Coordinates of C-alpha atoms in Angstrom, one line a residue:
Chain V
M1094 CA 133.6 111.7 59.1
A1095 CA 136.8 112.5 61.0
D1096 CA 136.4 114.0 64.4
T1097 CA 138.9 116.8 64.7
K1098 CA 138.6 116.7 68.5
D1099 CA 139.8 113.1 68.8
I1100 CA 143.4 112.4 69.7
D1101 CA 145.6 111.4 66.8
H1102 CA 145.0 107.7 66.0
G1103 CA 148.6 106.8 66.0
C1104 CA 149.1 108.1 69.5
W1105 CA 146.1 106.1 70.7
E1106 CA 147.5 103.0 69.2
Q1107 CA 151.0 103.6 70.7
F1108 CA 149.4 104.1 74.1
T1109 CA 147.4 100.8 73.8
A1110 CA 150.6 99.1 72.9
G1111 CA 152.0 100.3 76.2
D1112 CA 154.0 103.4 75.2
K1113 CA 154.1 105.6 78.3
S1114 CA 155.2 108.8 76.4
A1115 CA 152.1 108.4 74.2
Y1116 CA 150.1 108.0 77.4
T1117 CA 151.4 111.4 78.7
V1118 CA 150.5 113.0 75.4
L1119 CA 147.0 111.5 75.8
Y1120 CA 146.8 112.8 79.4
R1121 CA 147.8 116.3 78.4
F1122 CA 145.3 116.2 75.6
Y1123 CA 142.3 115.0 77.6
Y1124 CA 142.9 116.1 81.1
P1125 CA 141.9 119.8 80.6
R1126 CA 138.8 118.8 78.6
L1127 CA 137.6 116.2 81.0
Y1128 CA 138.2 118.6 83.9
N1129 CA 136.3 121.4 82.1
Y1130 CA 133.4 119.0 81.6
G1131 CA 133.5 117.3 85.0
I1132 CA 133.6 120.4 87.1
R1133 CA 130.4 121.5 85.4
L1134 CA 128.7 118.2 86.1
C1135 CA 129.5 118.0 89.9
Q1136 CA 130.9 121.5 90.7
D1137 CA 133.5 119.8 92.9
A1138 CA 137.1 120.2 91.9
A1139 CA 138.6 117.5 94.1
W1140 CA 136.0 115.0 93.0
T1141 CA 136.6 115.9 89.3
E1142 CA 140.3 115.4 89.8
D1143 CA 139.8 112.1 91.6
C1144 CA 137.6 110.7 88.9
I1145 CA 140.0 111.7 86.1
Q1146 CA 142.9 110.1 88.0
E1147 CA 140.9 106.9 88.6
L1148 CA 139.7 106.7 85.0
M1149 CA 143.1 107.4 83.6
T1150 CA 144.7 104.8 85.9
Q1151 CA 142.2 102.3 84.8
I1152 CA 142.7 102.8 81.1
W1153 CA 146.5 102.5 81.5
F1154 CA 146.1 99.1 83.1
K1155 CA 143.3 98.0 80.7
R1156 CA 145.1 99.4 77.7
G1157 CA 145.4 96.0 76.1
M1158 CA 141.7 95.9 75.7
L1159 CA 141.3 99.3 74.2
G1160 CA 142.9 98.7 70.9
R1161 CA 139.5 98.5 69.2
V1162 CA 138.1 101.8 70.5
E1163 CA 137.4 103.8 67.5
R1164 CA 136.4 107.1 69.1
P1165 CA 138.7 107.7 72.1
T1166 CA 136.9 110.9 73.0
S1167 CA 133.5 109.3 73.1
Y1168 CA 134.8 106.4 75.1
L1169 CA 136.6 108.5 77.7
F1170 CA 133.7 111.0 78.1
V1171 CA 131.1 108.3 78.5
A1172 CA 133.2 106.4 81.1
F1173 CA 134.0 109.7 82.9
R1174 CA 130.4 110.8 83.1
H1175 CA 129.4 107.5 84.6
R1176 CA 132.1 107.7 87.2
I1177 CA 131.3 111.3 88.2
L1178 CA 127.6 110.8 88.5
K1179 CA 127.3 107.2 89.7
T1180 CA 129.6 107.4 92.7
H1181 CA 129.1 110.9 93.9
A1182 CA 127.2 110.6 97.2
T1183 CA 125.5 114.0 97.3
L1184 CA 125.0 114.8 93.7
P1185 CA 121.4 115.3 92.6
L1186 CA 120.7 113.3 89.5
L1187 CA 120.5 115.4 86.4
T1188 CA 117.0 114.6 85.5
G1189 CA 116.7 117.6 83.3
L1190 CA 113.1 118.3 84.2
A1191 CA 113.5 121.4 86.3
G1192 CA 114.1 124.6 84.5
G1193 CA 116.0 127.3 86.3
D1194 CA 118.1 124.7 88.0
Q1195 CA 121.7 126.0 88.0
S1196 CA 123.6 122.8 87.7
F1197 CA 125.8 122.4 84.7
P1198 CA 126.6 126.1 84.4
L1199 CA 127.5 127.4 80.9
E1200 CA 128.9 130.9 80.6
L1201 CA 129.4 132.6 77.3
A1202 CA 132.9 133.7 76.7
P1203 CA 133.1 137.4 76.1
D1204 CA 133.9 138.1 72.5
E1205 CA 136.2 141.1 72.5
L1206 CA 135.6 141.9 68.8
L1207 CA 131.8 141.9 69.1
M1208 CA 131.6 143.4 72.5
D1209 CA 132.6 146.8 71.1
Q1210 CA 129.1 147.1 69.7
E1211 CA 126.5 147.9 72.4
Q1212 CA 123.8 146.0 70.6
E1213 CA 126.0 142.9 70.6
T1214 CA 126.7 143.3 74.3
G1215 CA 123.0 143.4 75.0
R1216 CA 122.5 140.3 72.9
H1217 CA 125.2 138.6 74.8
V1218 CA 123.5 139.4 78.1
Y1219 CA 120.2 138.1 76.9
L1220 CA 121.7 134.9 75.3
Q1221 CA 123.3 134.2 78.7
K1222 CA 120.0 134.6 80.4
A1223 CA 118.4 132.2 77.9
L1224 CA 121.2 129.7 78.6
D1225 CA 120.5 130.0 82.3
T1226 CA 116.8 129.2 81.8
L1227 CA 117.5 126.0 79.9
T1228 CA 117.4 122.8 81.8
P1229 CA 120.8 121.4 83.0
R1230 CA 120.4 118.5 80.6
Q1231 CA 119.8 120.9 77.7
R1232 CA 122.8 122.9 78.7
E1233 CA 124.9 119.8 78.9
A1234 CA 123.8 118.7 75.4
V1235 CA 124.5 122.2 74.0
F1236 CA 128.0 122.0 75.6
L1237 CA 128.7 118.6 74.1
K1238 CA 127.4 119.8 70.7
F1239 CA 129.0 123.2 70.3
Y1240 CA 131.9 123.1 72.7
E1241 CA 133.1 119.5 72.4
E1242 CA 131.7 119.3 68.9
M1243 CA 130.3 115.9 69.4
S1244 CA 127.9 114.3 66.9
Y1245 CA 124.3 113.6 67.8
E1246 CA 125.2 109.9 67.9
E1247 CA 128.0 110.5 70.3
I1248 CA 125.8 112.7 72.5
S1249 CA 123.1 110.0 72.5
S1250 CA 125.6 107.5 74.0
M1251 CA 126.8 110.1 76.4
L1252 CA 123.3 110.8 77.8
D1253 CA 122.1 107.3 77.3
I1254 CA 119.2 108.2 75.0
S1255 CA 118.4 107.6 71.3
T1256 CA 120.0 109.6 68.6
K1257 CA 116.6 111.0 67.8
A1258 CA 116.1 112.1 71.3
A1259 CA 119.5 113.8 71.4
Y1260 CA 118.6 115.6 68.2
K1261 CA 115.3 116.7 69.7
L1262 CA 116.9 117.8 73.0
I1263 CA 119.3 120.1 71.1
A1264 CA 116.8 121.3 68.6
R1265 CA 114.5 122.4 71.4
A1266 CA 117.4 124.2 73.2
I1267 CA 118.4 125.9 70.0
G1268 CA 114.8 127.1 69.5
E1269 CA 114.7 128.6 73.0
L1270 CA 118.1 130.3 72.6
R1271 CA 117.1 131.6 69.2
V1272 CA 114.3 133.7 70.6
F1273 CA 116.9 135.9 72.1
S1274 CA 119.2 136.2 69.1
V1275 CA 116.7 136.9 66.4
R1276 CA 116.8 140.6 65.3
H1277 CA 114.1 142.4 67.1
P1278 CA 113.8 146.2 66.8
V1279 CA 112.0 146.7 70.0
L1280 CA 114.4 144.6 71.9
D1281 CA 117.3 146.5 70.3
V1282 CA 115.9 149.8 71.4
L1283 CA 115.2 148.5 74.9
L1284 CA 118.7 147.1 75.1
S1285 CA 120.5 150.3 74.1
L1286 CA 118.3 152.2 76.4
G1287 CA 119.2 149.9 79.2
W1288 CA 122.9 150.3 78.4
F1289 CA 122.5 154.0 78.2
L1290 CA 121.0 154.1 81.7
L1291 CA 123.6 151.7 83.0
M1292 CA 126.4 153.9 81.7
A1293 CA 124.8 157.1 82.9
Q1294 CA 124.4 155.5 86.3
S1295 CA 128.0 154.4 86.5
L1296 CA 129.1 157.8 85.4
L1297 CA 127.0 159.6 88.0
I1298 CA 128.2 157.3 90.8
G1299 CA 131.8 157.4 89.6
Chain L
M1183 CA 125.1 118.1 43.9
A1184 CA 122.7 120.9 43.1
K1185 CA 119.9 118.6 42.0
S1186 CA 119.6 116.4 45.0
N1187 CA 120.8 119.0 47.5
P1188 CA 118.8 118.5 50.7
Y1189 CA 119.6 122.0 51.9
V1190 CA 117.5 123.8 49.3
D1191 CA 114.5 124.4 51.6
F1192 CA 116.4 124.9 54.8
D1193 CA 115.6 127.8 57.0
T1194 CA 118.0 129.3 59.6
E1195 CA 117.1 126.9 62.4
D1196 CA 117.5 123.9 60.0
F1197 CA 121.0 125.0 59.3
I1198 CA 121.9 125.4 63.0
R1199 CA 120.7 121.9 63.7
D1200 CA 122.5 120.4 60.8
E1201 CA 125.6 118.4 61.7
S1202 CA 127.8 119.1 58.7
F1203 CA 126.8 122.8 58.8
Q1204 CA 127.9 123.0 62.5
R1205 CA 131.1 121.3 61.6
W1206 CA 131.8 123.8 58.8
V1207 CA 131.2 126.8 61.1
L1208 CA 133.1 125.4 64.1
S1209 CA 136.0 123.7 62.3
P1210 CA 136.0 124.6 58.7
E1211 CA 138.1 122.5 56.3
P1212 CA 138.9 123.2 52.7
Q1213 CA 136.3 120.6 51.6
S1214 CA 133.4 121.9 53.6
Q1215 CA 134.4 125.4 52.7
R1216 CA 134.2 124.5 49.0
F1217 CA 130.8 122.8 49.5
W1218 CA 129.2 125.8 51.2
D1219 CA 130.7 128.4 48.9
Q1220 CA 129.3 126.5 46.0
Y1221 CA 126.0 126.1 47.7
L1222 CA 125.7 129.8 48.3
Q1223 CA 126.6 130.5 44.7
L1224 CA 123.8 128.2 43.5
H1225 CA 121.3 129.5 46.0
P1226 CA 122.0 133.2 46.6
G1227 CA 118.6 133.5 48.2
Q1228 CA 119.8 131.5 51.2
H1229 CA 122.6 133.9 52.0
A1230 CA 120.7 135.6 54.9
S1231 CA 119.7 132.3 56.6
V1232 CA 123.2 130.8 56.2
S1233 CA 125.0 133.8 57.7
E1234 CA 122.4 134.1 60.5
A1235 CA 122.8 130.5 61.4
A1236 CA 126.6 130.7 61.3
A1237 CA 126.5 133.8 63.5
F1238 CA 124.3 132.0 66.0
I1239 CA 126.6 129.1 66.3
R1240 CA 129.6 131.4 66.6
R1241 CA 128.0 133.2 69.5
L1242 CA 127.7 130.0 71.5
K1243 CA 131.3 130.2 72.7
F1244 CA 131.7 129.2 76.3
S1245 CA 134.2 130.1 78.9
S1246 CA 136.5 127.3 79.8
H1247 CA 136.8 126.0 83.4
G1248 CA 139.9 124.1 82.3
P1249 CA 143.0 123.9 84.4
S1250 CA 146.1 125.9 83.7
L1251 CA 149.2 124.3 82.1
V1252 CA 150.9 124.1 85.5
E1253 CA 147.9 122.4 87.0
T1254 CA 147.8 119.9 84.1
E1255 CA 151.5 119.1 84.5
A1256 CA 151.0 118.6 88.3
S1257 CA 148.1 116.3 87.7
L1258 CA 150.1 114.3 85.1
K1259 CA 152.9 113.9 87.6
R1260 CA 150.6 112.6 90.3
Q1261 CA 149.0 110.3 87.8
L1262 CA 152.4 108.9 86.7
D1263 CA 153.5 108.4 90.3
R1264 CA 150.3 106.6 91.0
I1265 CA 150.7 104.3 88.0
A1266 CA 154.3 103.6 88.9
A1267 CA 153.3 102.7 92.5
Q1268 CA 150.6 100.3 91.3
E1269 CA 153.0 98.8 88.8
R1270 CA 155.5 98.2 91.6
E1271 CA 152.8 96.5 93.7
Q1272 CA 151.8 94.4 90.8
V1273 CA 155.4 93.2 90.2
I1274 CA 155.8 92.4 93.9
R1275 CA 152.5 90.4 94.0
E1276 CA 153.5 88.5 90.9
G1277 CA 156.9 87.8 92.4
R1278 CA 155.4 86.4 95.6
L1279 CA 153.3 84.0 93.6
R1280 CA 156.4 82.4 92.3
R1281 CA 158.0 80.0 94.7
G1282 CA 160.9 81.3 96.8
G1283 CA 160.8 84.6 95.1
T1284 CA 162.3 86.9 97.7
R1285 CA 165.4 87.7 95.9
R1286 CA 163.6 88.0 92.7
V1287 CA 161.1 90.3 94.3
L1288 CA 163.8 92.6 95.3
A1289 CA 165.4 92.6 91.9
W1290 CA 162.1 93.2 90.2
S1291 CA 161.1 96.0 92.5
A1292 CA 164.5 97.7 92.0
A1293 CA 164.0 97.4 88.3
A1294 CA 160.5 98.8 88.6
V1295 CA 161.7 101.8 90.6
L1296 CA 164.5 102.4 88.1
L1297 CA 162.0 102.1 85.3
G1298 CA 159.7 104.5 86.9
A1299 CA 162.5 107.0 87.4
L1300 CA 163.6 106.6 83.8
C1301 CA 160.1 107.2 82.5
W1302 CA 159.8 110.3 84.6
V1303 CA 163.0 111.7 83.3
G1304 CA 162.0 110.8 79.8
F1305 CA 158.9 113.0 80.1
S1306 CA 160.7 116.1 81.2
V1307 CA 161.9 118.7 78.8
F1308 CA 165.4 118.0 79.7
S1309 CA 165.6 114.5 78.4
V1310 CA 167.9 115.5 75.6
H1311 CA 170.7 116.2 78.0
G1312 CA 171.7 113.1 79.8
S1313 CA 174.1 114.7 82.1
M1314 CA 171.7 117.2 83.7
L1315 CA 173.3 117.9 87.1
S1316 CA 171.2 120.4 88.9
S1317 CA 167.6 121.3 88.8
V1318 CA 166.0 123.8 91.1
T1319 CA 162.3 124.3 91.5
A1320 CA 160.7 127.1 93.4
V1321 CA 157.8 125.1 94.8
D1322 CA 156.1 128.1 96.3
G1323 CA 157.5 131.5 96.7
I1324 CA 160.4 133.1 95.0
K1325 CA 163.9 131.6 95.0
T1326 CA 167.3 133.1 94.1
I1327 CA 170.0 130.8 92.6
V1328 CA 173.6 131.6 92.0
L1329 CA 175.0 129.6 89.1
P1330 CA 178.6 128.3 89.0
D1331 CA 179.6 131.3 86.9
S1332 CA 178.1 133.6 89.6
S1333 CA 175.2 134.6 87.4
E1334 CA 172.0 135.1 89.4
V1335 CA 168.6 133.8 88.6
V1336 CA 165.5 134.7 90.5
L1337 CA 162.8 132.0 90.0
N1338 CA 159.2 132.8 90.4
A1339 CA 156.8 130.4 92.1
H1340 CA 156.5 127.0 90.4
A1341 CA 159.4 127.8 88.0
E1342 CA 162.1 125.3 87.4
L1343 CA 165.7 125.8 86.2
S1344 CA 168.1 123.1 85.1
W1345 CA 171.7 123.1 83.9
P1346 CA 174.1 120.4 82.8
Q1347 CA 177.1 119.0 84.7
D1348 CA 179.6 120.7 82.5
F1349 CA 178.1 124.2 82.8
G1350 CA 180.6 126.8 82.1
E1351 CA 183.2 124.4 80.8
R1352 CA 184.3 124.2 77.2
G1353 CA 182.8 127.6 76.7
G1354 CA 179.1 126.6 77.1
R1355 CA 176.7 128.1 79.6
E1356 CA 173.3 126.7 78.9
V1357 CA 170.2 126.5 81.2
W1358 CA 166.7 125.2 80.7
L1359 CA 163.7 127.1 82.1
Q1360 CA 160.1 126.3 82.8
G1361 CA 157.9 129.0 84.3
E1362 CA 159.2 132.5 84.9
A1363 CA 162.6 133.8 85.9
Y1364 CA 164.7 136.9 86.1
F1365 CA 168.3 136.6 84.9
H1366 CA 171.3 138.6 85.9
V1367 CA 174.0 137.1 83.7
K1368 CA 177.6 137.9 84.6
H1369 CA 180.3 138.5 82.0
S1370 CA 182.3 135.3 81.9
A1371 CA 185.8 135.5 83.1
G1372 CA 187.3 134.8 79.7
S1373 CA 186.3 136.7 76.6
P1374 CA 182.6 137.1 76.7
A1375 CA 182.1 136.4 73.1
T1376 CA 183.4 132.9 73.5
A1377 CA 181.1 132.0 76.3
P1378 CA 177.6 133.0 75.4
F1379 CA 174.9 132.3 78.0
I1380 CA 171.9 130.5 76.5
V1381 CA 168.5 130.2 78.1
H1382 CA 166.3 127.5 76.6
A1383 CA 162.7 128.5 77.2
Q1384 CA 159.5 126.9 76.1
D1385 CA 159.3 128.1 72.5
L1386 CA 162.6 129.9 72.1
D1387 CA 166.3 130.3 73.0
I1388 CA 167.9 133.4 74.3
A1389 CA 171.6 134.1 73.6
V1390 CA 173.1 136.5 76.1
L1391 CA 176.1 138.6 76.8
G1392 CA 176.2 140.1 80.3
T1393 CA 172.7 141.4 80.8
Q1394 CA 169.5 141.5 82.9
F1395 CA 166.3 140.2 81.6
N1396 CA 163.0 138.4 82.4
V1397 CA 161.5 135.3 80.8
T1398 CA 157.9 134.1 81.3
N1399 CA 156.9 130.7 79.9
G1400 CA 153.1 131.0 80.0
P1401 CA 150.3 128.8 78.7
G1402 CA 150.5 129.3 75.0
F1403 CA 153.0 132.2 75.1
T1404 CA 156.6 133.1 76.0
N1405 CA 157.6 136.6 77.1
V1406 CA 161.1 137.9 77.1
L1407 CA 161.7 141.3 78.6
L1408 CA 165.1 142.9 78.4
D1409 CA 166.0 145.1 81.4
K1410 CA 169.7 145.9 80.7
G1411 CA 172.3 144.9 78.1
R1412 CA 171.7 143.1 74.9
I1413 CA 170.2 139.7 74.0
R1414 CA 169.3 137.8 70.8
V1415 CA 166.2 135.6 70.8
R1416 CA 166.0 132.6 68.5
L1417 CA 162.6 131.1 68.1
D1418 CA 162.3 127.3 68.0
D1419 CA 160.0 127.9 65.0
S1420 CA 162.6 128.0 62.3
S1421 CA 160.4 130.0 60.0
L1422 CA 160.8 133.0 62.3
N1423 CA 163.9 135.2 62.2
S1424 CA 165.9 135.7 65.4
R1425 CA 165.5 139.1 67.0
E1426 CA 167.8 141.4 68.9
L1427 CA 166.2 143.3 71.8
V1428 CA 167.2 146.6 73.3
P1429 CA 166.5 147.5 77.0
G1430 CA 162.9 148.1 77.8
E1431 CA 161.6 145.9 74.9
L1432 CA 159.2 143.0 75.4
L1433 CA 159.2 140.2 72.9
R1434 CA 156.0 138.1 73.1
Y1435 CA 155.6 134.8 71.2
T1436 CA 152.1 133.4 70.8
A1437 CA 152.2 129.7 70.1
A1438 CA 148.6 129.6 68.6
N1439 CA 149.5 131.7 65.6
H1440 CA 153.3 131.5 65.7
R1441 CA 153.5 135.3 65.9
I1442 CA 156.1 137.4 67.6
A1443 CA 155.5 140.9 68.7
V1444 CA 158.2 143.3 70.0
R1445 CA 157.3 146.5 71.7
K1446 CA 158.4 149.0 74.3
V1447 CA 156.9 148.6 77.8
M1448 CA 157.6 149.8 81.3
A1449 CA 160.1 147.2 82.3
E1450 CA 159.7 147.6 86.0
L1451 CA 156.0 146.5 85.7
Y1452 CA 157.3 143.2 84.3
T1453 CA 160.1 142.5 86.7
S1454 CA 158.8 143.7 90.0
W1455 CA 157.4 140.2 90.9
K1456 CA 161.0 139.3 92.1
D1457 CA 160.7 141.9 94.8
S1458 CA 157.1 140.7 95.5
K1459 CA 155.9 144.3 95.2
M1460 CA 156.0 147.1 92.8
T1461 CA 156.4 150.7 93.7
L1462 CA 154.5 152.9 91.2
D1463 CA 154.8 156.6 90.6
Q1464 CA 152.2 158.1 88.4
V1465 CA 151.8 155.0 86.1
P1466 CA 148.8 155.2 83.8
M1467 CA 146.2 152.5 84.3
S1468 CA 146.4 151.6 80.6
K1469 CA 150.1 150.5 81.1
L1470 CA 149.1 148.3 84.0
A1471 CA 146.2 146.8 82.0
E1472 CA 148.7 146.0 79.2
M1473 CA 151.0 144.2 81.7
I1474 CA 148.1 142.2 83.1
Q1475 CA 147.2 141.1 79.6
D1476 CA 150.8 140.2 78.8
V1477 CA 151.6 138.3 82.0
Y1478 CA 148.4 136.8 83.1
G1479 CA 146.5 136.6 79.8
D1480 CA 143.5 138.4 81.0
S1481 CA 142.2 141.4 79.1
V1482 CA 141.1 144.5 81.0
V1483 CA 138.0 146.4 80.2
F1484 CA 137.3 149.8 81.8
A1485 CA 133.8 150.6 82.6
G1486 CA 133.6 154.3 83.2
R1487 CA 135.2 157.2 81.5
G1488 CA 138.7 158.3 82.4
L1489 CA 139.6 155.2 84.3
A1490 CA 142.2 154.2 81.6
D1491 CA 144.0 157.5 82.0
Y1492 CA 144.0 157.3 85.8
K1493 CA 147.5 157.5 87.3
V1494 CA 148.5 155.0 89.9
S1495 CA 151.0 155.7 92.7
G1496 CA 151.8 153.5 95.6
T1497 CA 153.1 150.0 96.5
L1498 CA 151.3 147.0 95.0
Q1499 CA 151.5 143.4 96.1
V1500 CA 152.4 141.3 93.0
T1501 CA 153.0 137.8 94.3
N1502 CA 150.2 136.6 92.0
E1503 CA 147.4 138.0 89.9
E1504 CA 144.8 137.8 92.7
A1505 CA 147.0 139.7 95.1
L1506 CA 147.7 142.3 92.5
L1507 CA 144.1 142.8 91.7
R1508 CA 143.1 143.0 95.3
T1509 CA 145.6 145.7 96.1
L1510 CA 144.8 147.5 92.9
A1511 CA 141.1 147.5 93.8
F1512 CA 141.9 148.8 97.2
V1513 CA 144.4 151.5 96.1
L1514 CA 142.2 152.8 93.4
D1515 CA 138.9 152.3 95.2
I1516 CA 137.4 150.5 92.2
R1517 CA 135.5 147.3 91.7
I1518 CA 137.2 144.5 89.7
S1519 CA 135.0 141.7 88.4
R1520 CA 135.8 138.8 86.2
A1521 CA 134.0 137.3 83.2
G1522 CA 136.1 134.4 81.9
D1523 CA 139.4 135.9 81.0
V1524 CA 138.1 139.4 80.9
L1525 CA 138.5 141.7 83.9
V1526 CA 136.1 144.6 84.2
F1527 CA 137.4 147.6 86.2
T1528 CA 134.5 149.7 87.4
A1529 CA 134.6 153.0 89.2
K1530 CA 132.7 152.9 92.4

């Protein structure tokens, strides 16, 4: 099963052989993704940047030992997560027990095509609310699954749990999110009513 | 396949949870496409569940907190400097371990410095041209450069312009650009036709006779706006034909889908950054929104009727997007909020 979100295998091999231009390709490929993930984990831009730089320095000097890494993405993300969480002094551990905890924020990207339909806009709002009520750990798992497109196995090594537990974690999150996306006539009516009121209000004030 | 197909009894949620189903929805490939097409043909009753599951997965699209292209390049540079410094240290340490290594240490560290420098040059876009003489970067703020042929270039913040040692000789006037710049190219002293001025941008080249135009190398796109004169734009992507622009036209190349689009715009909205401000007289909001989309990549949504047709007059700060939006909100007395790369303009 080829992972499309892994860096090209040839590039990884060239880098482990000491090719610096392959290393810059690697850096450009992973930096934005690690950043996008790290900033959610610790919500500290400077810390995220430091951790990436330290990790990437380390892999350059340890490159000789990395030739056997089969999944660069997994390898880097696992190492990165450890670095961010282990050494950050003030970061609360993501135990994932508390719902409503706002760490690991996950915002839906507005879909311009769908947003034209009022019903879809309402659904968007509700799905976002549902995402906000997930536990941080569920949000993280959902992010790794549907944004980073990692396999259950990769997620299990990321979160240091069994593959089965990773599957369950995500299945449960999906179940909770689904409540808000299943077609529901009453919900639809309420939503469009809500939007009507909102529009009317903005028109009156405007 | 049909007989032992494990998906026969799947309901919507089973599909959502299934790894190969997810993969098909998120990154479809011919093979998975064939598989699921065939599956649906054999099990037409599953159509509703499959499309509901796919729609659910597609809705889970998250905004990125990723850094911009410029930020990534800056981080990469810091990283390479850091590695080069550590490598120098390492070489020096190893040198000291050898007996009487002072001279050798010096030789080694010089080599390391040289190596570092070579590597860095190697990474830059300009590596093709060994004899690059001058390179000017506008670190912050706007900078005006006069080239040897007295053509003027105004660089926007973070932009970088380079040109070779033999610029203007042997009939060649070529420059390389990163970031955004406004060009005022002078007719060359000789016959203009023999000395074209060429701007190499991120995804395309621009061949020029005396003219004024604006180039923006953005993340994933390159904009060329012609103010005066005539230019021809050649795309790096050889499957696309070159285009000639007339004044007031904006050519936009989008890297993701290899598309070029040419359309008429209000040129002054796209070039006013070089004066740090734009003076507007009865400009419709929709035109401003179009410019914000083209230049900053954010789409604008108007909440409230009539806002799009609102005419804007006044002087706006345009040193960056934030300043522009702040002044816009103030001038129009509206609220501007952001959701990812969508800006919502709401009447107060």
